[in-house]
Amino acid sequence: MANLPTYIGAEQVQSVLRYDALVARLEVALGRFSLGAAGGVVQPLRAIVPVSPHSGWLLVMPAYSAGDEALATKLVTSYSGNAGGPFPTHQATILLLDPANGSLRAIMDGRIITDMRTAAVSAIATKYLSPPESRILCILGAGAQAHSHYQVLMQMFHFDEVRVWSQTWESAERFAGAAGGAVTPRRSAEEAARGADVIVTVTMATDPVLRGAWVKPGALVNVVGANRPTWREVDDDLMQSAVIYVDCREAASRESGDIILSGANIFAELGEVINGSKPAHREKTTVFKSQGLAVEDAVAAKLVYDSLQ
Ligand SMILES: NC(=O)C1=CN([C@@H]2O[C@H](COP(=O)(O)OP(=O)(O)OC[C@H]3O[C@@H](n4cnc5c(N)ncnc54)[C@H](O)[C@@H]3O)[C@@H](O)[C@H]2O)C=CC1
Ligand SMILES: O=C(O)C1=NCCCC1
């Protein structure tokens, strides 16, 4: 008889998942994803279910990566109204299956994986696309993604200065206090962004919080939020003047308001840069538009599961 599936909670995920291993696996996975059928990744566009009376969303994200022997689906909810309350704005569960026979191996917390894999992918974009000798990091937003992005970016790169801006001064101060040393809260997004070499937008905003006029020529902007077709995190000026990289062309063209409403051209997928089939224009102003891919979750969940065997 098949074994019962294991339950892997958030603490256990956190105790075994490390950014160095995660970044290495995701870099390979993004490269495979952008090879199309030859890369062995199967990932349909995710299903998105509005839960309108509660201003929430359920996203169902299945993927299979033959190279990783990873088959999984994530259920993730996004409820902006949860901010400040007992539940996080993003909650997730991952079902990990055995690709050899289709049986369920594990039911796993997906919140930590969502935070860490999203930040890890932005770190990969930063590795390939940021200007050489980047010194100043700017983070717009002070929630879960802001924390995970700060952790991995400080682990992988050397920034002399980190600035944070958020919706309220108190939340920016709290973030700076929790991060320690190098982080200074700023009163406005403009003050935080001007002169920065790498900018990360990790807000729940539905209108632009970052303007192209504030972005230093040659900087990289990792645009992580605004994952709905009518939502924006950055303005047309930035989207139309920067070289645009995405995690997935199809998802960005269907789901990202910053891509759809600005009419910006997508230059390449990050995986194409990793594979060497498209150049990294580090000398130009670049945007990496992250939507979040199911294959990232599948690979991360497999890594967690294997680490516990
Ligand atoms: N690209 C991807 O793979 C993923 C993207 N996301 C997106 O990343 C963003 C951040 O997620 P979390 O950190 O988990 O959320 P969170 O709720 O923990 O933090 C959100 C932050 O945005 C700020 N904020 C909320 N409304 C704002 C507004 N109108 N203007 C400016 N700031 C505002 C909040 O004060 C808070 O600092 C969200 O848009 C989320 O949907 C989340 C997971 C994966
Ligand atoms: O990829 C994910 O996970 C998410 N993407 C967009 C916003 C909600 C979570």
mmCIF file of C-alpha atoms and ligand atoms in Angstrom:
data_model
loop_
_atom_site.group_PDB
_atom_site.id
_atom_site.type_symbol
_atom_site.label_atom_id
_atom_site.label_comp_id
_atom_site.label_asym_id
_atom_site.label_seq_id
_atom_site.Cartn_x
_atom_site.Cartn_y
_atom_site.Cartn_z
ATOM 1 C CA MET A 1 0.000 0.000 0.000
ATOM 2 C CA ALA A 2 1.217 3.530 -0.788
ATOM 3 C CA ASN A 3 2.576 5.572 2.138
ATOM 4 C CA LEU A 4 0.414 8.321 3.555
ATOM 5 C CA PRO A 5 1.457 11.820 2.450
ATOM 6 C CA THR A 6 3.691 13.755 4.849
ATOM 7 C CA TYR A 7 2.607 17.136 6.249
ATOM 8 C CA ILE A 8 5.409 19.691 6.233
ATOM 9 C CA GLY A 9 4.618 22.853 8.175
ATOM 10 C CA ALA A 10 6.054 26.358 7.882
ATOM 11 C CA GLU A 11 8.677 25.882 10.627
ATOM 12 C CA GLN A 12 10.013 22.759 8.971
ATOM 13 C CA VAL A 13 10.147 24.451 5.564
ATOM 14 C CA GLN A 14 11.989 27.382 7.104
ATOM 15 C CA SER A 15 14.426 25.115 8.898
ATOM 16 C CA VAL A 16 15.626 23.347 5.739
ATOM 17 C CA LEU A 17 15.252 25.853 2.892
ATOM 18 C CA ARG A 18 18.441 27.850 2.223
ATOM 19 C CA TYR A 19 18.839 30.627 -0.315
ATOM 20 C CA ASP A 20 22.087 29.350 -1.807
ATOM 21 C CA ALA A 21 20.564 25.981 -2.751
ATOM 22 C CA LEU A 22 17.257 27.556 -3.779
ATOM 23 C CA VAL A 23 18.857 30.159 -6.041
ATOM 24 C CA ALA A 24 20.985 27.505 -7.744
ATOM 25 C CA ARG A 25 17.952 25.267 -8.419
ATOM 26 C CA LEU A 26 15.746 28.126 -9.607
ATOM 27 C CA GLU A 27 18.362 29.425 -12.002
ATOM 28 C CA VAL A 28 18.446 26.034 -13.701
ATOM 29 C CA ALA A 29 14.629 25.794 -13.615
ATOM 30 C CA LEU A 30 14.150 29.234 -15.228
ATOM 31 C CA GLY A 31 16.588 28.285 -17.967
ATOM 32 C CA ARG A 32 14.717 25.042 -18.618
ATOM 33 C CA PHE A 33 11.377 26.850 -18.587
ATOM 34 C CA SER A 34 12.509 29.222 -21.333
ATOM 35 C CA LEU A 35 13.684 26.352 -23.562
ATOM 36 C CA GLY A 36 10.043 25.447 -24.175
ATOM 37 C CA ALA A 37 9.239 21.753 -24.724
ATOM 38 C CA ALA A 38 12.953 20.891 -24.889
ATOM 39 C CA GLY A 39 13.384 22.071 -21.304
ATOM 40 C CA GLY A 40 10.926 19.510 -19.944
ATOM 41 C CA VAL A 41 8.830 22.034 -18.011
ATOM 42 C CA VAL A 42 5.059 21.832 -18.370
ATOM 43 C CA GLN A 43 3.217 24.756 -16.865
ATOM 44 C CA PRO A 44 -0.199 25.991 -18.005
ATOM 45 C CA LEU A 45 -1.246 29.546 -17.275
ATOM 46 C CA ARG A 46 -2.516 29.556 -13.696
ATOM 47 C CA ALA A 47 -6.235 29.650 -12.894
ATOM 48 C CA ILE A 48 -7.239 32.761 -10.960
ATOM 49 C CA VAL A 49 -10.516 32.758 -9.041
ATOM 50 C CA PRO A 50 -11.826 36.087 -7.733
ATOM 51 C CA VAL A 51 -13.528 35.851 -4.329
ATOM 52 C CA SER A 52 -15.229 39.190 -4.871
ATOM 53 C CA PRO A 53 -17.352 39.614 -1.708
ATOM 54 C CA HIS A 54 -14.140 39.323 0.331
ATOM 55 C CA SER A 55 -11.836 41.177 -2.080
ATOM 56 C CA GLY A 56 -9.717 38.059 -2.345
ATOM 57 C CA TRP A 57 -8.148 35.852 -5.014
ATOM 58 C CA LEU A 58 -7.354 32.151 -5.226
ATOM 59 C CA LEU A 59 -4.598 31.149 -7.635
ATOM 60 C CA VAL A 60 -4.143 27.501 -8.650
ATOM 61 C CA MET A 61 -0.635 26.884 -9.956
ATOM 62 C CA PRO A 62 0.321 23.419 -11.304
ATOM 63 C CA ALA A 63 3.676 22.508 -12.876
ATOM 64 C CA TYR A 64 5.865 19.570 -13.803
ATOM 65 C CA SER A 65 9.609 19.719 -14.317
ATOM 66 C CA ALA A 66 11.005 16.497 -15.794
ATOM 67 C CA GLY A 67 14.602 17.556 -15.082
ATOM 68 C CA ASP A 68 13.806 18.038 -11.403
ATOM 69 C CA GLU A 69 11.413 15.081 -11.119
ATOM 70 C CA ALA A 70 9.049 17.621 -9.533
ATOM 71 C CA LEU A 71 5.273 17.557 -9.913
ATOM 72 C CA ALA A 72 3.247 19.931 -7.764
ATOM 73 C CA THR A 73 0.433 22.362 -7.531
ATOM 74 C CA LYS A 74 0.248 25.416 -5.300
ATOM 75 C CA LEU A 75 -2.939 26.958 -3.974
ATOM 76 C CA VAL A 76 -2.238 30.541 -2.996
ATOM 77 C CA THR A 77 -4.627 33.201 -1.784
ATOM 78 C CA SER A 78 -4.129 36.947 -1.935
ATOM 79 C CA TYR A 79 -6.324 39.031 0.384
ATOM 80 C CA SER A 80 -5.239 42.648 0.661
ATOM 81 C CA GLY A 81 -7.862 43.176 3.405
ATOM 82 C CA ASN A 82 -5.898 40.853 5.711
ATOM 83 C CA ALA A 83 -3.194 43.526 6.135
ATOM 84 C CA GLY A 84 -2.711 44.408 9.780
ATOM 85 C CA GLY A 85 -4.858 41.469 10.990
ATOM 86 C CA PRO A 86 -4.138 37.947 12.229
ATOM 87 C CA PHE A 87 -3.842 36.398 8.731
ATOM 88 C CA PRO A 88 -1.075 37.252 6.247
ATOM 89 C CA THR A 89 -2.163 38.820 2.950
ATOM 90 C CA HIS A 90 -0.706 35.785 1.114
ATOM 91 C CA GLN A 91 -1.260 32.198 2.299
ATOM 92 C CA ALA A 92 -0.353 29.083 0.373
ATOM 93 C CA THR A 93 -0.300 25.309 0.384
ATOM 94 C CA ILE A 94 1.670 23.087 -1.974
ATOM 95 C CA LEU A 95 0.699 19.541 -2.926
ATOM 96 C CA LEU A 96 3.786 17.588 -4.006
ATOM 97 C CA LEU A 97 3.115 14.485 -6.100
ATOM 98 C CA ASP A 98 5.259 11.598 -7.259
ATOM 99 C CA PRO A 99 5.677 12.027 -11.045
ATOM 100 C CA ALA A 100 6.302 8.267 -11.438
ATOM 101 C CA ASN A 101 2.855 7.191 -10.255
ATOM 102 C CA GLY A 102 0.854 10.341 -9.508
ATOM 103 C CA SER A 103 0.490 9.643 -5.803
ATOM 104 C CA LEU A 104 0.539 12.437 -3.227
ATOM 105 C CA ARG A 105 3.884 12.679 -1.397
ATOM 106 C CA ALA A 106 3.455 15.760 0.743
ATOM 107 C CA ILE A 107 1.167 18.576 1.746
ATOM 108 C CA MET A 108 3.401 21.490 2.501
ATOM 109 C CA ASP A 109 3.156 25.033 3.751
ATOM 110 C CA GLY A 110 3.612 27.299 0.720
ATOM 111 C CA ARG A 111 3.846 30.699 2.356
ATOM 112 C CA ILE A 112 7.547 30.508 3.206
ATOM 113 C CA ILE A 113 8.274 29.016 -0.222
ATOM 114 C CA THR A 114 6.327 31.841 -1.910
ATOM 115 C CA ASP A 115 8.277 34.478 0.006
ATOM 116 C CA MET A 116 11.660 32.841 -0.540
ATOM 117 C CA ARG A 117 11.343 31.679 -4.148
ATOM 118 C CA THR A 118 10.029 35.078 -5.300
ATOM 119 C CA ALA A 119 12.951 36.836 -3.644
ATOM 120 C CA ALA A 120 15.383 34.239 -4.992
ATOM 121 C CA VAL A 121 14.146 34.861 -8.554
ATOM 122 C CA SER A 122 14.576 38.624 -8.119
ATOM 123 C CA ALA A 123 18.100 37.885 -6.869
ATOM 124 C CA ILE A 124 18.796 35.895 -10.042
ATOM 125 C CA ALA A 125 17.501 38.828 -12.121
ATOM 126 C CA THR A 126 19.746 41.125 -10.077
ATOM 127 C CA LYS A 127 22.748 38.869 -10.714
ATOM 128 C CA TYR A 128 22.260 39.099 -14.495
ATOM 129 C CA LEU A 129 20.755 42.571 -14.995
ATOM 130 C CA SER A 130 21.949 44.964 -12.285
ATOM 131 C CA PRO A 131 24.557 47.605 -13.097
ATOM 132 C CA PRO A 132 28.090 46.505 -12.176
ATOM 133 C CA GLU A 133 29.172 47.659 -8.714
ATOM 134 C CA SER A 134 25.654 48.419 -7.527
ATOM 135 C CA ARG A 135 25.902 50.246 -4.182
ATOM 136 C CA ILE A 136 22.426 51.450 -3.278
ATOM 137 C CA LEU A 137 19.384 49.212 -2.834
ATOM 138 C CA CYS A 138 15.874 50.651 -2.561
ATOM 139 C CA ILE A 139 12.907 48.599 -1.347
ATOM 140 C CA LEU A 140 9.394 50.009 -1.841
ATOM 141 C CA GLY A 141 7.058 48.098 0.504
ATOM 142 C CA ALA A 142 7.749 46.662 3.958
ATOM 143 C CA GLY A 143 5.814 43.382 4.097
ATOM 144 C CA ALA A 144 6.715 39.709 3.740
ATOM 145 C CA GLN A 145 8.310 40.072 0.298
ATOM 146 C CA ALA A 146 10.293 43.113 1.418
ATOM 147 C CA HIS A 147 11.826 40.996 4.205
ATOM 148 C CA SER A 148 12.663 38.015 1.987
ATOM 149 C CA HIS A 149 14.088 40.275 -0.739
ATOM 150 C CA TYR A 150 16.244 42.093 1.814
ATOM 151 C CA GLN A 151 17.581 38.788 3.160
ATOM 152 C CA VAL A 152 18.579 37.230 -0.130
ATOM 153 C CA LEU A 153 19.870 40.425 -1.743
ATOM 154 C CA MET A 154 22.094 41.180 1.266
ATOM 155 C CA GLN A 155 23.313 37.583 1.251
ATOM 156 C CA MET A 156 24.206 37.593 -2.450
ATOM 157 C CA PHE A 157 25.381 41.165 -3.101
ATOM 158 C CA HIS A 158 27.257 43.939 -1.379
ATOM 159 C CA PHE A 159 25.130 47.082 -0.897
ATOM 160 C CA ASP A 160 26.557 49.962 1.179
ATOM 161 C CA GLU A 161 23.174 51.558 1.614
ATOM 162 C CA VAL A 162 19.622 50.185 1.797
ATOM 163 C CA ARG A 163 16.582 52.470 1.778
ATOM 164 C CA VAL A 164 13.034 51.467 2.498
ATOM 165 C CA TRP A 165 9.772 53.286 1.907
ATOM 166 C CA SER A 166 6.310 52.017 2.701
ATOM 167 C CA GLN A 167 2.718 53.165 2.937
ATOM 168 C CA THR A 168 3.218 54.337 6.514
ATOM 169 C CA TRP A 169 6.312 55.776 8.165
ATOM 170 C CA GLU A 170 5.801 53.380 11.096
ATOM 171 C CA SER A 171 5.969 50.290 8.864
ATOM 172 C CA ALA A 172 9.136 51.568 7.159
ATOM 173 C CA GLU A 173 10.707 52.274 10.573
ATOM 174 C CA ARG A 174 9.678 48.847 11.838
ATOM 175 C CA PHE A 175 11.248 47.196 8.800
ATOM 176 C CA ALA A 176 14.486 49.153 9.253
ATOM 177 C CA GLY A 177 14.578 48.245 12.952
ATOM 178 C CA ALA A 178 14.043 44.546 12.282
ATOM 179 C CA ALA A 179 16.625 44.493 9.476
ATOM 180 C CA GLY A 180 19.256 46.207 11.593
ATOM 181 C CA GLY A 181 22.249 48.367 10.632
ATOM 182 C CA ALA A 182 22.367 49.401 7.025
ATOM 183 C CA VAL A 183 18.666 50.180 6.372
ATOM 184 C CA THR A 184 17.239 53.703 6.521
ATOM 185 C CA PRO A 185 13.510 54.492 6.264
ATOM 186 C CA ARG A 186 12.584 57.257 3.796
ATOM 187 C CA ARG A 187 9.633 59.638 3.818
ATOM 188 C CA SER A 188 8.725 59.231 0.150
ATOM 189 C CA ALA A 189 9.160 56.685 -2.616
ATOM 190 C CA GLU A 190 10.924 59.363 -4.651
ATOM 191 C CA GLU A 191 13.445 60.030 -1.888
ATOM 192 C CA ALA A 192 14.098 56.294 -1.547
ATOM 193 C CA ALA A 193 14.389 55.613 -5.277
ATOM 194 C CA ARG A 194 16.503 58.522 -6.546
ATOM 195 C CA GLY A 195 20.106 57.429 -7.082
ATOM 196 C CA ALA A 196 19.448 53.751 -6.296
ATOM 197 C CA ASP A 197 21.170 51.127 -8.452
ATOM 198 C CA VAL A 198 18.662 48.366 -7.708
ATOM 199 C CA ILE A 199 15.014 49.015 -6.844
ATOM 200 C CA VAL A 200 12.517 46.401 -5.697
ATOM 201 C CA THR A 201 8.769 47.134 -5.726
ATOM 202 C CA VAL A 202 6.982 44.750 -3.356
ATOM 203 C CA THR A 203 3.725 46.504 -2.526
ATOM 204 C CA MET A 204 0.013 45.721 -2.745
ATOM 205 C CA ALA A 205 -0.443 48.954 -4.737
ATOM 206 C CA THR A 206 -2.878 49.090 -7.651
ATOM 207 C CA ASP A 207 -1.544 52.446 -8.945
ATOM 208 C CA PRO A 208 2.087 53.322 -9.632
ATOM 209 C CA VAL A 209 4.309 53.889 -6.601
ATOM 210 C CA LEU A 210 7.449 54.351 -8.719
ATOM 211 C CA ARG A 211 7.942 56.886 -11.517
ATOM 212 C CA GLY A 212 10.497 56.562 -14.310
ATOM 213 C CA ALA A 213 11.613 60.155 -13.664
ATOM 214 C CA TRP A 214 13.075 59.034 -10.299
ATOM 215 C CA VAL A 215 14.992 56.040 -11.646
ATOM 216 C CA LYS A 216 18.725 56.473 -12.210
ATOM 217 C CA PRO A 217 19.718 55.665 -15.823
ATOM 218 C CA GLY A 218 21.153 52.139 -15.902
ATOM 219 C CA ALA A 219 19.357 50.982 -12.759
ATOM 220 C CA LEU A 220 17.501 47.658 -12.447
ATOM 221 C CA VAL A 221 13.908 47.672 -11.168
ATOM 222 C CA ASN A 222 12.517 44.338 -9.950
ATOM 223 C CA VAL A 223 8.728 44.811 -10.221
ATOM 224 C CA VAL A 224 7.180 42.076 -8.079
ATOM 225 C CA GLY A 225 3.662 43.287 -7.215
ATOM 226 C CA ALA A 226 0.688 44.458 -9.349
ATOM 227 C CA ASN A 227 -0.013 40.975 -10.685
ATOM 228 C CA ARG A 228 -3.466 41.770 -12.092
ATOM 229 C CA PRO A 229 -4.195 43.136 -15.608
ATOM 230 C CA THR A 230 -5.563 46.438 -14.265
ATOM 231 C CA TRP A 231 -3.027 46.999 -11.461
ATOM 232 C CA ARG A 232 0.120 49.068 -11.680
ATOM 233 C CA GLU A 233 3.228 49.441 -9.537
ATOM 234 C CA VAL A 234 5.300 51.543 -11.950
ATOM 235 C CA ASP A 235 4.410 54.194 -14.538
ATOM 236 C CA ASP A 236 4.392 54.234 -18.349
ATOM 237 C CA ASP A 237 7.504 56.388 -18.447
ATOM 238 C CA LEU A 238 9.577 53.623 -16.801
ATOM 239 C CA MET A 239 7.932 50.772 -18.723
ATOM 240 C CA GLN A 240 8.415 52.484 -22.086
ATOM 241 C CA SER A 241 11.999 53.622 -21.523
ATOM 242 C CA ALA A 242 13.457 50.493 -19.890
ATOM 243 C CA VAL A 243 14.483 47.180 -21.431
ATOM 244 C CA ILE A 244 11.796 44.782 -20.179
ATOM 245 C CA TYR A 245 12.582 41.269 -18.946
ATOM 246 C CA VAL A 246 9.904 38.916 -17.579
ATOM 247 C CA ASP A 247 9.764 35.481 -15.963
ATOM 248 C CA CYS A 248 7.174 34.234 -18.495
ATOM 249 C CA ARG A 249 6.043 36.096 -21.627
ATOM 250 C CA GLU A 250 2.596 34.528 -21.659
ATOM 251 C CA ALA A 251 1.853 35.221 -17.992
ATOM 252 C CA ALA A 252 3.191 38.786 -18.152
ATOM 253 C CA SER A 253 1.178 39.532 -21.308
ATOM 254 C CA ARG A 254 -2.030 38.175 -19.762
ATOM 255 C CA GLU A 255 -1.727 39.166 -16.093
ATOM 256 C CA SER A 256 0.530 42.190 -15.607
ATOM 257 C CA GLY A 257 -1.072 45.646 -15.700
ATOM 258 C CA ASP A 258 2.375 47.218 -15.980
ATOM 259 C CA ILE A 259 2.987 45.312 -19.218
ATOM 260 C CA ILE A 260 -0.545 45.407 -20.668
ATOM 261 C CA LEU A 261 -1.527 49.001 -19.905
ATOM 262 C CA SER A 262 1.827 50.573 -20.774
ATOM 263 C CA GLY A 263 2.008 48.750 -24.109
ATOM 264 C CA ALA A 264 5.676 48.034 -23.361
ATOM 265 C CA ASN A 265 7.546 45.463 -25.448
ATOM 266 C CA ILE A 266 8.911 42.428 -23.673
ATOM 267 C CA PHE A 267 12.560 42.030 -24.650
ATOM 268 C CA ALA A 268 13.287 38.632 -23.102
ATOM 269 C CA GLU A 269 12.498 36.070 -20.465
ATOM 270 C CA LEU A 270 15.023 35.837 -17.644
ATOM 271 C CA GLY A 271 15.514 32.180 -18.608
ATOM 272 C CA GLU A 272 16.623 33.259 -22.094
ATOM 273 C CA VAL A 273 19.320 35.430 -20.521
ATOM 274 C CA ILE A 274 20.376 32.505 -18.302
ATOM 275 C CA ASN A 275 20.531 30.264 -21.392
ATOM 276 C CA GLY A 276 22.569 32.885 -23.298
ATOM 277 C CA SER A 277 20.014 33.200 -26.117
ATOM 278 C CA LYS A 278 19.207 36.849 -25.211
ATOM 279 C CA PRO A 279 21.631 39.486 -23.894
ATOM 280 C CA ALA A 280 21.579 41.116 -20.465
ATOM 281 C CA HIS A 281 21.600 44.880 -21.059
ATOM 282 C CA ARG A 282 23.202 45.784 -17.742
ATOM 283 C CA GLU A 283 24.305 49.184 -19.046
ATOM 284 C CA LYS A 284 20.701 50.222 -19.780
ATOM 285 C CA THR A 285 17.781 50.876 -17.457
ATOM 286 C CA THR A 286 16.102 47.497 -17.030
ATOM 287 C CA VAL A 287 12.866 46.199 -15.529
ATOM 288 C CA PHE A 288 12.394 42.607 -14.429
ATOM 289 C CA LYS A 289 8.632 41.983 -14.224
ATOM 290 C CA SER A 290 8.028 39.037 -11.940
ATOM 291 C CA GLN A 291 4.625 37.369 -11.989
ATOM 292 C CA GLY A 292 5.557 34.160 -10.138
ATOM 293 C CA LEU A 293 5.815 30.744 -11.777
ATOM 294 C CA ALA A 294 4.409 27.421 -10.617
ATOM 295 C CA VAL A 295 7.623 25.669 -11.633
ATOM 296 C CA GLU A 296 9.469 27.757 -9.029
ATOM 297 C CA ASP A 297 7.148 26.363 -6.366
ATOM 298 C CA ALA A 298 7.443 22.785 -7.646
ATOM 299 C CA VAL A 299 11.239 22.918 -7.618
ATOM 300 C CA ALA A 300 11.360 24.574 -4.178
ATOM 301 C CA ALA A 301 8.890 22.054 -2.728
ATOM 302 C CA LYS A 302 10.926 19.138 -4.114
ATOM 303 C CA LEU A 303 14.061 20.646 -2.583
ATOM 304 C CA VAL A 304 12.352 20.876 0.815
ATOM 305 C CA TYR A 305 10.968 17.335 0.564
ATOM 306 C CA ASP A 306 14.320 15.834 -0.465
ATOM 307 C CA SER A 307 16.119 17.703 2.339
ATOM 308 C CA LEU A 308 13.858 16.003 4.873
ATOM 309 C CA GLN A 309 14.354 12.434 3.575
HETATM 310 N N1 LIG B 1 5.758 38.051 -8.416
HETATM 311 C C1 LIG B 1 5.557 37.085 -7.540
HETATM 312 O O1 LIG B 1 6.008 35.950 -7.714
HETATM 313 C C2 LIG B 1 4.799 37.366 -6.300
HETATM 314 C C3 LIG B 1 4.265 38.599 -6.077
HETATM 315 N N2 LIG B 1 3.634 38.882 -4.911
HETATM 316 C C4 LIG B 1 3.149 40.250 -4.768
HETATM 317 O O2 LIG B 1 4.147 41.003 -4.070
HETATM 318 C C5 LIG B 1 3.527 42.084 -3.374
HETATM 319 C C6 LIG B 1 3.976 42.080 -1.910
HETATM 320 O O3 LIG B 1 3.530 40.897 -1.269
HETATM 321 P P1 LIG B 1 3.719 40.697 0.317
HETATM 322 O O4 LIG B 1 4.972 41.316 0.755
HETATM 323 O O5 LIG B 1 3.469 39.263 0.579
HETATM 324 O O6 LIG B 1 2.509 41.544 0.885
HETATM 325 P P2 LIG B 1 2.399 42.232 2.338
HETATM 326 O O7 LIG B 1 0.959 42.477 2.567
HETATM 327 O O8 LIG B 1 3.146 41.440 3.325
HETATM 328 O O9 LIG B 1 3.149 43.626 2.141
HETATM 329 C C7 LIG B 1 2.643 44.586 1.252
HETATM 330 C C8 LIG B 1 3.318 45.918 1.462
HETATM 331 O O10 LIG B 1 2.737 46.844 0.532
HETATM 332 C C9 LIG B 1 2.307 48.012 1.236
HETATM 333 N N3 LIG B 1 1.150 48.549 0.521
HETATM 334 C C10 LIG B 1 -0.117 48.087 0.523
HETATM 335 N N4 LIG B 1 -0.893 48.861 -0.271
HETATM 336 C C11 LIG B 1 -0.083 49.816 -0.773
HETATM 337 C C12 LIG B 1 -0.300 50.915 -1.627
HETATM 338 N N5 LIG B 1 -1.492 51.166 -2.149
HETATM 339 N N6 LIG B 1 0.754 51.709 -1.915
HETATM 340 C C13 LIG B 1 1.965 51.435 -1.404
HETATM 341 N N7 LIG B 1 2.232 50.418 -0.580
HETATM 342 C C14 LIG B 1 1.219 49.622 -0.270
HETATM 343 C C15 LIG B 1 1.995 47.537 2.641
HETATM 344 O O11 LIG B 1 2.059 48.604 3.553
HETATM 345 C C16 LIG B 1 3.108 46.519 2.858
HETATM 346 O O12 LIG B 1 4.295 47.171 3.237
HETATM 347 C C17 LIG B 1 2.029 41.877 -3.567
HETATM 348 O O13 LIG B 1 1.576 42.656 -4.644
HETATM 349 C C18 LIG B 1 1.920 40.405 -3.914
HETATM 350 O O14 LIG B 1 0.736 40.064 -4.569
HETATM 351 C C19 LIG B 1 3.519 37.972 -3.903
HETATM 352 C C20 LIG B 1 4.014 36.708 -4.078
HETATM 353 C C21 LIG B 1 4.664 36.293 -5.296
HETATM 354 O O1 LIG B 2 3.265 33.431 -7.739
HETATM 355 C C1 LIG B 2 2.627 33.611 -6.703
HETATM 356 O O2 LIG B 2 2.669 32.832 -5.757
HETATM 357 C C2 LIG B 2 1.798 34.823 -6.608
HETATM 358 N N1 LIG B 2 1.814 35.618 -7.596
HETATM 359 C C3 LIG B 2 1.047 36.799 -7.698
HETATM 360 C C4 LIG B 2 0.420 37.229 -6.437
HETATM 361 C C5 LIG B 2 0.020 36.156 -5.541
HETATM 362 C C6 LIG B 2 1.030 35.067 -5.395
#
